[in-house]
mmCIF file with all atom_site columns, C-alpha atoms in Angstrom:
data_model
loop_
_atom_site.group_PDB
_atom_site.id
_atom_site.type_symbol
_atom_site.label_atom_id
_atom_site.label_alt_id
_atom_site.label_comp_id
_atom_site.label_asym_id
_atom_site.label_entity_id
_atom_site.label_seq_id
_atom_site.pdbx_PDB_ins_code
_atom_site.Cartn_x
_atom_site.Cartn_y
_atom_site.Cartn_z
_atom_site.occupancy
_atom_site.B_iso_or_equiv
_atom_site.pdbx_formal_charge
_atom_site.auth_seq_id
_atom_site.auth_comp_id
_atom_site.auth_asym_id
_atom_site.auth_atom_id
_atom_site.pdbx_PDB_model_num
ATOM 1   C CA . MET A 1 1   ? 82.544 -114.041 -2.482  1.00 60.00 ? 15  MET A CA 1
ATOM 2   C CA . MET A 1 2   ? 81.013 -110.887 -4.175  1.00 72.00 ? 16  MET A CA 1
ATOM 3   C CA . GLU A 1 3   ? 83.538 -108.630 -6.012  1.00 79.00 ? 17  GLU A CA 1
ATOM 4   C CA . ARG A 1 4   ? 82.936 -104.942 -5.226  1.00 78.00 ? 18  ARG A CA 1
ATOM 5   C CA . LYS A 1 5   ? 83.493 -102.317 -7.858  1.00 81.00 ? 19  LYS A CA 1
ATOM 6   C CA . TYR A 1 6   ? 84.471 -98.701  -6.990  1.00 74.00 ? 20  TYR A CA 1
ATOM 7   C CA . GLN A 1 7   ? 84.480 -95.674  -9.104  1.00 74.00 ? 21  GLN A CA 1
ATOM 8   C CA . LEU A 1 8   ? 86.572 -92.592  -8.280  1.00 68.00 ? 22  LEU A CA 1
ATOM 9   C CA . VAL A 1 9   ? 84.145 -89.621  -8.302  1.00 71.00 ? 23  VAL A CA 1
ATOM 10  C CA . ALA A 1 10  ? 86.180 -86.927  -6.723  1.00 74.00 ? 24  ALA A CA 1
ATOM 11  C CA . TRP A 1 11  ? 89.771 -86.122  -5.785  1.00 69.00 ? 25  TRP A CA 1
ATOM 12  C CA . THR A 1 12  ? 91.673 -83.041  -4.540  1.00 71.00 ? 26  THR A CA 1
ATOM 13  C CA . GLU A 1 13  ? 94.939 -81.366  -5.380  1.00 75.00 ? 27  GLU A CA 1
ATOM 14  C CA . ASN A 1 14  ? 96.939 -78.992  -3.303  1.00 72.00 ? 28  ASN A CA 1
ATOM 15  C CA . ILE A 1 15  ? 94.494 -79.234  -0.442  1.00 70.00 ? 29  ILE A CA 1
ATOM 16  C CA . THR A 1 16  ? 96.910 -78.149  2.353   1.00 73.00 ? 30  THR A CA 1
ATOM 17  C CA . ASP A 1 17  ? 97.320 -74.870  0.315   1.00 70.00 ? 31  ASP A CA 1
ATOM 18  C CA . ARG A 1 18  ? 94.161 -73.133  0.956   1.00 70.00 ? 32  ARG A CA 1
ATOM 19  C CA . GLU A 1 19  ? 94.788 -70.491  -1.793  1.00 73.00 ? 33  GLU A CA 1
ATOM 20  C CA . ASN A 1 20  ? 95.563 -73.042  -4.508  1.00 73.00 ? 34  ASN A CA 1
ATOM 21  C CA . ALA A 1 21  ? 93.359 -76.040  -3.491  1.00 73.00 ? 35  ALA A CA 1
ATOM 22  C CA . ARG A 1 22  ? 91.520 -77.676  -6.333  1.00 72.00 ? 36  ARG A CA 1
ATOM 23  C CA . LEU A 1 23  ? 88.601 -80.261  -6.160  1.00 73.00 ? 37  LEU A CA 1
ATOM 24  C CA . TYR A 1 24  ? 87.989 -82.333  -9.207  1.00 74.00 ? 38  TYR A CA 1
ATOM 25  C CA . MET A 1 25  ? 84.579 -84.309  -9.518  1.00 75.00 ? 39  MET A CA 1
ATOM 26  C CA . ILE A 1 26  ? 82.782 -86.216  -12.165 1.00 76.00 ? 40  ILE A CA 1
ATOM 27  C CA . PRO A 1 27  ? 80.064 -83.904  -13.760 1.00 81.00 ? 41  PRO A CA 1
ATOM 28  C CA . SER A 1 28  ? 77.146 -85.718  -12.217 1.00 79.00 ? 42  SER A CA 1
ATOM 29  C CA . LEU A 1 29  ? 78.639 -85.097  -8.684  1.00 77.00 ? 43  LEU A CA 1
ATOM 30  C CA . GLU A 1 30  ? 79.511 -81.585  -9.479  1.00 79.00 ? 44  GLU A CA 1
ATOM 31  C CA . CYS A 1 31  ? 75.964 -80.871  -10.548 1.00 81.00 ? 45  CYS A CA 1
ATOM 32  C CA . GLU A 1 32  ? 74.581 -82.513  -7.370  1.00 82.00 ? 46  GLU A CA 1
ATOM 33  C CA . VAL A 1 33  ? 76.671 -80.377  -5.145  1.00 80.00 ? 47  VAL A CA 1
ATOM 34  C CA . GLN A 1 34  ? 75.939 -77.311  -7.050  1.00 84.00 ? 48  GLN A CA 1
ATOM 35  C CA . ALA A 1 35  ? 72.156 -78.181  -6.944  1.00 87.00 ? 49  ALA A CA 1
ATOM 36  C CA . ASP A 1 36  ? 72.261 -77.933  -3.157  1.00 87.00 ? 50  ASP A CA 1
ATOM 37  C CA . LEU A 1 37  ? 73.926 -74.440  -3.270  1.00 88.00 ? 51  LEU A CA 1
ATOM 38  C CA . VAL A 1 38  ? 71.532 -73.240  -5.910  1.00 89.00 ? 52  VAL A CA 1
ATOM 39  C CA . THR A 1 39  ? 68.568 -74.395  -3.676  1.00 91.00 ? 53  THR A CA 1
ATOM 40  C CA . ASP A 1 40  ? 69.788 -71.836  -1.167  1.00 89.00 ? 54  ASP A CA 1
ATOM 41  C CA . LEU A 1 41  ? 69.676 -69.104  -3.760  1.00 91.00 ? 55  LEU A CA 1
ATOM 42  C CA . THR A 1 42  ? 66.278 -70.174  -5.034  1.00 92.00 ? 56  THR A CA 1
ATOM 43  C CA . PHE A 1 43  ? 64.746 -69.829  -1.635  1.00 91.00 ? 57  PHE A CA 1
ATOM 44  C CA . ILE A 1 44  ? 66.405 -66.348  -1.282  1.00 89.00 ? 58  ILE A CA 1
ATOM 45  C CA . HIS A 1 45  ? 65.121 -65.293  -4.695  1.00 87.00 ? 59  HIS A CA 1
ATOM 46  C CA . ARG A 1 46  ? 61.531 -66.507  -3.801  1.00 90.00 ? 60  ARG A CA 1
ATOM 47  C CA . GLU A 1 47  ? 61.543 -64.515  -0.584  1.00 87.00 ? 61  GLU A CA 1
ATOM 48  C CA . GLU A 1 48  ? 62.812 -61.451  -2.497  1.00 84.00 ? 62  GLU A CA 1
ATOM 49  C CA . TYR A 1 49  ? 60.105 -61.520  -5.029  1.00 84.00 ? 63  TYR A CA 1
ATOM 50  C CA . LYS A 1 50  ? 57.341 -62.340  -2.445  1.00 85.00 ? 64  LYS A CA 1
ATOM 51  C CA . PHE A 1 51  ? 57.578 -58.938  -0.986  1.00 77.00 ? 65  PHE A CA 1
ATOM 52  C CA . ASP A 1 52  ? 57.381 -55.773  -3.232  1.00 70.00 ? 66  ASP A CA 1
ATOM 53  C CA . GLY A 1 53  ? 59.988 -53.408  -1.721  1.00 68.00 ? 67  GLY A CA 1
ATOM 54  C CA . PRO A 1 54  ? 63.411 -53.335  -0.160  1.00 71.00 ? 68  PRO A CA 1
ATOM 55  C CA . VAL A 1 55  ? 65.263 -56.496  0.775   1.00 79.00 ? 69  VAL A CA 1
ATOM 56  C CA . SER A 1 56  ? 65.391 -57.035  4.398   1.00 82.00 ? 70  SER A CA 1
ATOM 57  C CA . LEU A 1 57  ? 68.781 -56.860  6.246   1.00 84.00 ? 71  LEU A CA 1
ATOM 58  C CA . ASP A 1 58  ? 68.393 -60.404  7.269   1.00 88.00 ? 72  ASP A CA 1
ATOM 59  C CA . LEU A 1 59  ? 67.568 -61.691  3.766   1.00 89.00 ? 73  LEU A CA 1
ATOM 60  C CA . ALA A 1 60  ? 70.533 -59.682  2.378   1.00 89.00 ? 74  ALA A CA 1
ATOM 61  C CA . ARG A 1 61  ? 72.892 -61.228  4.778   1.00 91.00 ? 75  ARG A CA 1
ATOM 62  C CA . ARG A 1 62  ? 71.597 -64.656  3.884   1.00 92.00 ? 76  ARG A CA 1
ATOM 63  C CA . ALA A 1 63  ? 72.018 -63.903  0.202   1.00 92.00 ? 77  ALA A CA 1
ATOM 64  C CA . VAL A 1 64  ? 75.510 -62.695  0.768   1.00 94.00 ? 78  VAL A CA 1
ATOM 65  C CA . LEU A 1 65  ? 76.399 -65.979  2.641   1.00 95.00 ? 79  LEU A CA 1
ATOM 66  C CA . ALA A 1 66  ? 74.697 -68.149  -0.072  1.00 95.00 ? 80  ALA A CA 1
ATOM 67  C CA . TYR A 1 67  ? 76.591 -66.448  -2.891  1.00 96.00 ? 81  TYR A CA 1
ATOM 68  C CA . GLU A 1 68  ? 79.921 -66.611  -0.986  1.00 96.00 ? 82  GLU A CA 1
ATOM 69  C CA . ARG A 1 69  ? 79.409 -70.351  -0.580  1.00 94.00 ? 83  ARG A CA 1
ATOM 70  C CA . ILE A 1 70  ? 78.668 -70.845  -4.358  1.00 95.00 ? 84  ILE A CA 1
ATOM 71  C CA . SER A 1 71  ? 81.519 -68.708  -5.160  1.00 95.00 ? 85  SER A CA 1
ATOM 72  C CA . ARG A 1 72  ? 84.049 -70.779  -3.017  1.00 92.00 ? 86  ARG A CA 1
ATOM 73  C CA . PHE A 1 73  ? 82.623 -74.045  -4.545  1.00 90.00 ? 87  PHE A CA 1
ATOM 74  C CA . GLU A 1 74  ? 83.060 -72.732  -8.146  1.00 92.00 ? 88  GLU A CA 1
ATOM 75  C CA . ILE A 1 75  ? 86.672 -71.484  -7.485  1.00 91.00 ? 89  ILE A CA 1
ATOM 76  C CA . LEU A 1 76  ? 87.522 -74.855  -5.809  1.00 87.00 ? 90  LEU A CA 1
ATOM 77  C CA . ALA A 1 77  ? 85.888 -76.805  -8.660  1.00 87.00 ? 91  ALA A CA 1
ATOM 78  C CA . GLY A 1 78  ? 88.091 -74.896  -11.173 1.00 88.00 ? 92  GLY A CA 1
ATOM 79  C CA . HIS A 1 79  ? 85.556 -72.402  -12.462 1.00 92.00 ? 93  HIS A CA 1
ATOM 80  C CA . PRO A 1 80  ? 87.139 -69.004  -11.206 1.00 94.00 ? 94  PRO A CA 1
ATOM 81  C CA . GLY A 1 81  ? 85.203 -66.871  -13.563 1.00 96.00 ? 95  GLY A CA 1
ATOM 82  C CA . ASP A 1 82  ? 81.930 -68.021  -12.171 1.00 95.00 ? 96  ASP A CA 1
ATOM 83  C CA . GLY A 1 83  ? 83.203 -67.774  -8.678  1.00 96.00 ? 97  GLY A CA 1
ATOM 84  C CA . ILE A 1 84  ? 84.227 -64.162  -9.218  1.00 97.00 ? 98  ILE A CA 1
ATOM 85  C CA . ARG A 1 85  ? 80.921 -63.294  -10.764 1.00 97.00 ? 99  ARG A CA 1
ATOM 86  C CA . TYR A 1 86  ? 79.057 -64.754  -7.634  1.00 96.00 ? 100 TYR A CA 1
ATOM 87  C CA . LEU A 1 87  ? 81.148 -62.521  -5.320  1.00 97.00 ? 101 LEU A CA 1
ATOM 88  C CA . PHE A 1 88  ? 79.822 -59.539  -7.222  1.00 96.00 ? 102 PHE A CA 1
ATOM 89  C CA . PHE A 1 89  ? 76.251 -60.862  -7.036  1.00 94.00 ? 103 PHE A CA 1
ATOM 90  C CA . ALA A 1 90  ? 76.886 -61.125  -3.309  1.00 94.00 ? 104 ALA A CA 1
ATOM 91  C CA . ALA A 1 91  ? 78.088 -57.511  -3.281  1.00 93.00 ? 105 ALA A CA 1
ATOM 92  C CA . LYS A 1 92  ? 74.810 -56.506  -4.908  1.00 89.00 ? 106 LYS A CA 1
ATOM 93  C CA . TYR A 1 93  ? 72.916 -57.789  -1.923  1.00 88.00 ? 107 TYR A CA 1
ATOM 94  C CA . CYS A 1 94  ? 74.803 -55.318  0.303   1.00 87.00 ? 108 CYS A CA 1
ATOM 95  C CA . ILE A 1 95  ? 72.885 -52.671  -1.464  1.00 80.00 ? 109 ILE A CA 1
ATOM 96  C CA . LEU A 1 96  ? 69.551 -52.122  0.317   1.00 62.00 ? 110 LEU A CA 1
ATOM 97  C CA . GLU A 1 97  ? 66.791 -49.647  -0.042  1.00 45.00 ? 111 GLU A CA 1
ATOM 98  C CA . ASP A 1 98  ? 66.076 -48.999  3.656   1.00 45.00 ? 112 ASP A CA 1
ATOM 99  C CA . ASP A 1 99  ? 67.981 -46.941  6.179   1.00 49.00 ? 113 ASP A CA 1
ATOM 100 C CA . CYS A 1 100 ? 70.775 -46.037  3.696   1.00 52.00 ? 114 CYS A CA 1
ATOM 101 C CA . ASN A 1 101 ? 73.445 -43.611  3.067   1.00 49.00 ? 115 ASN A CA 1
ATOM 102 C CA . TRP A 1 102 ? 74.477 -43.447  -0.539  1.00 53.00 ? 116 TRP A CA 1
ATOM 103 C CA . VAL A 1 103 ? 72.498 -43.554  -3.856  1.00 54.00 ? 117 VAL A CA 1
ATOM 104 C CA . TYR A 1 104 ? 73.439 -45.283  -7.196  1.00 55.00 ? 118 TYR A CA 1
ATOM 105 C CA . TYR A 1 105 ? 71.757 -46.007  -10.415 1.00 57.00 ? 119 TYR A CA 1
ATOM 106 C CA . ASP A 1 106 ? 70.827 -49.502  -10.919 1.00 59.00 ? 120 ASP A CA 1
ATOM 107 C CA . THR A 1 107 ? 70.744 -50.339  -14.536 1.00 61.00 ? 121 THR A CA 1
ATOM 108 C CA . ASP A 1 108 ? 68.906 -53.708  -14.097 1.00 61.00 ? 122 ASP A CA 1
ATOM 109 C CA . LEU A 1 109 ? 65.977 -51.984  -12.326 1.00 57.00 ? 123 LEU A CA 1
ATOM 110 C CA . GLY A 1 110 ? 66.153 -48.812  -14.270 1.00 60.00 ? 124 GLY A CA 1
ATOM 111 C CA . SER A 1 111 ? 66.025 -46.803  -11.035 1.00 55.00 ? 125 SER A CA 1
ATOM 112 C CA . TYR A 1 112 ? 68.110 -45.390  -8.103  1.00 50.00 ? 126 TYR A CA 1
ATOM 113 C CA . SER A 1 113 ? 68.944 -47.714  -5.179  1.00 53.00 ? 127 SER A CA 1
ATOM 114 C CA . TYR A 1 114 ? 70.626 -46.980  -1.992  1.00 51.00 ? 128 TYR A CA 1
ATOM 115 C CA . PHE A 1 115 ? 73.901 -48.219  -0.476  1.00 55.00 ? 129 PHE A CA 1
ATOM 116 C CA . CYS A 1 116 ? 73.313 -49.280  3.045   1.00 53.00 ? 130 CYS A CA 1
ATOM 117 C CA . GLY A 1 117 ? 75.780 -48.290  5.577   1.00 65.00 ? 131 GLY A CA 1
ATOM 118 C CA . GLU A 1 118 ? 75.356 -51.365  7.739   1.00 78.00 ? 132 GLU A CA 1
ATOM 119 C CA . LEU A 1 119 ? 76.594 -53.677  4.959   1.00 85.00 ? 133 LEU A CA 1
ATOM 120 C CA . ARG A 1 120 ? 79.213 -51.258  3.713   1.00 83.00 ? 134 ARG A CA 1
ATOM 121 C CA . HIS A 1 121 ? 82.180 -53.188  4.904   1.00 87.00 ? 135 HIS A CA 1
ATOM 122 C CA . GLU A 1 122 ? 80.820 -56.421  3.429   1.00 92.00 ? 136 GLU A CA 1
ATOM 123 C CA . PHE A 1 123 ? 80.404 -54.691  0.029   1.00 92.00 ? 137 PHE A CA 1
ATOM 124 C CA . ILE A 1 124 ? 83.861 -53.357  0.126   1.00 91.00 ? 138 ILE A CA 1
ATOM 125 C CA . ARG A 1 125 ? 85.397 -56.752  1.234   1.00 95.00 ? 139 ARG A CA 1
ATOM 126 C CA . LEU A 1 126 ? 83.522 -58.633  -1.493  1.00 96.00 ? 140 LEU A CA 1
ATOM 127 C CA . CYS A 1 127 ? 84.635 -56.290  -4.267  1.00 96.00 ? 141 CYS A CA 1
ATOM 128 C CA . GLU A 1 128 ? 88.198 -56.335  -3.089  1.00 96.00 ? 142 GLU A CA 1
ATOM 129 C CA . GLU A 1 129 ? 88.117 -60.129  -2.909  1.00 97.00 ? 143 GLU A CA 1
ATOM 130 C CA . GLY A 1 130 ? 86.570 -60.191  -6.511  1.00 97.00 ? 144 GLY A CA 1
ATOM 131 C CA . MET A 1 131 ? 89.279 -58.003  -7.824  1.00 97.00 ? 145 MET A CA 1
ATOM 132 C CA . ARG A 1 132 ? 92.020 -59.963  -5.975  1.00 96.00 ? 146 ARG A CA 1
ATOM 133 C CA . LEU A 1 133 ? 90.761 -63.334  -7.495  1.00 96.00 ? 147 LEU A CA 1
ATOM 134 C CA . ALA A 1 134 ? 90.425 -61.844  -10.942 1.00 97.00 ? 148 ALA A CA 1
ATOM 135 C CA . LYS A 1 135 ? 93.996 -60.835  -10.858 1.00 96.00 ? 149 LYS A CA 1
ATOM 136 C CA . LYS A 1 136 ? 95.164 -64.105  -9.335  1.00 94.00 ? 150 LYS A CA 1
ATOM 137 C CA . PHE A 1 137 ? 93.344 -66.248  -12.010 1.00 94.00 ? 151 PHE A CA 1
ATOM 138 C CA . ARG A 1 138 ? 93.930 -63.828  -14.777 1.00 95.00 ? 152 ARG A CA 1
ATOM 139 C CA . ARG A 1 139 ? 90.221 -63.376  -15.186 1.00 95.00 ? 153 ARG A CA 1
ATOM 140 C CA . GLU A 1 140 ? 90.163 -59.558  -15.341 1.00 97.00 ? 154 GLU A CA 1
ATOM 141 C CA . ASP A 1 141 ? 87.698 -59.911  -18.262 1.00 97.00 ? 155 ASP A CA 1
ATOM 142 C CA . VAL A 1 142 ? 85.002 -60.781  -15.679 1.00 97.00 ? 156 VAL A CA 1
ATOM 143 C CA . LEU A 1 143 ? 85.432 -57.256  -14.155 1.00 97.00 ? 157 LEU A CA 1
ATOM 144 C CA . GLN A 1 144 ? 84.185 -55.804  -17.409 1.00 97.00 ? 158 GLN A CA 1
ATOM 145 C CA . GLU A 1 145 ? 81.033 -57.628  -17.411 1.00 96.00 ? 159 GLU A CA 1
ATOM 146 C CA . GLY A 1 146 ? 77.783 -55.825  -16.454 1.00 92.00 ? 160 GLY A CA 1
ATOM 147 C CA . LYS A 1 147 ? 77.211 -56.657  -12.704 1.00 91.00 ? 161 LYS A CA 1
ATOM 148 C CA . PRO A 1 148 ? 80.852 -56.660  -11.751 1.00 95.00 ? 162 PRO A CA 1
ATOM 149 C CA . ARG A 1 149 ? 81.619 -53.467  -13.588 1.00 95.00 ? 163 ARG A CA 1
ATOM 150 C CA . GLN A 1 150 ? 78.651 -51.689  -11.994 1.00 93.00 ? 164 GLN A CA 1
ATOM 151 C CA . MET A 1 151 ? 79.622 -52.874  -8.383  1.00 93.00 ? 165 MET A CA 1
ATOM 152 C CA . LEU A 1 152 ? 83.304 -51.756  -9.128  1.00 94.00 ? 166 LEU A CA 1
ATOM 153 C CA . GLU A 1 153 ? 82.217 -48.286  -10.185 1.00 92.00 ? 167 GLU A CA 1
ATOM 154 C CA . MET A 1 154 ? 80.309 -48.022  -6.940  1.00 88.00 ? 168 MET A CA 1
ATOM 155 C CA . TYR A 1 155 ? 83.127 -49.400  -5.036  1.00 91.00 ? 169 TYR A CA 1
ATOM 156 C CA . TYR A 1 156 ? 85.632 -46.864  -6.448  1.00 90.00 ? 170 TYR A CA 1
ATOM 157 C CA . GLU A 1 157 ? 83.153 -44.121  -5.778  1.00 86.00 ? 171 GLU A CA 1
ATOM 158 C CA . GLN A 1 158 ? 82.630 -45.071  -2.172  1.00 81.00 ? 172 GLN A CA 1
ATOM 159 C CA . THR A 1 159 ? 86.455 -45.574  -1.507  1.00 82.00 ? 173 THR A CA 1
ATOM 160 C CA . GLN A 1 160 ? 87.671 -42.589  -3.378  1.00 80.00 ? 174 GLN A CA 1
ATOM 161 C CA . GLU A 1 161 ? 88.100 -40.526  -0.163  1.00 71.00 ? 175 GLU A CA 1
ATOM 162 C CA . GLU A 1 162 ? 90.181 -43.359  1.485   1.00 69.00 ? 176 GLU A CA 1
ATOM 163 C CA . ARG A 1 163 ? 92.412 -43.595  -1.675  1.00 68.00 ? 177 ARG A CA 1
ATOM 164 C CA . ASP A 1 164 ? 92.821 -39.868  -1.633  1.00 69.00 ? 178 ASP A CA 1
ATOM 165 C CA . LEU A 1 165 ? 93.823 -39.774  1.974   1.00 64.00 ? 179 LEU A CA 1
ATOM 166 C CA . GLU A 1 166 ? 96.408 -42.641  1.318   1.00 69.00 ? 180 GLU A CA 1
ATOM 167 C CA . GLN A 1 167 ? 98.111 -40.545  -1.468  1.00 70.00 ? 181 GLN A CA 1
ATOM 168 C CA . LEU A 1 168 ? 98.767 -37.654  1.140   1.00 66.00 ? 182 LEU A CA 1
#
């Protein structure tokens, strides 16, 4: 009779508690799972660079979804800092150059970009989720980094009127 050998490659903790669930994996498995998620982002970036000009609304939505997926994975895998960063990368894709309402200066591009009203609620939701997770995981330092800080400055600018009305 042949003896079978098994190796534990992944296990969970607190899986019934969605907010505090944790997934542990051996490094090779983590890389494999992450590679599938990065493949989605690679496709999106290729499409983005293929066309010179604004990102289409459809591509922006796909990018937001892909970045949210990798964010959830990173947080579940015990890398909350990276997960928070990915949320702000997702928020960046809510900013389009077509049919838009607000303008902001993009330091990466060295030019002005426009904040599209159609994805405004997604932008606000992603920024608020990023701030909530930064507080929860005590990773407020991530909010001081370039892209998160830039997105939060715009978030505060866009929600100032709502905050002013709440104070009345």
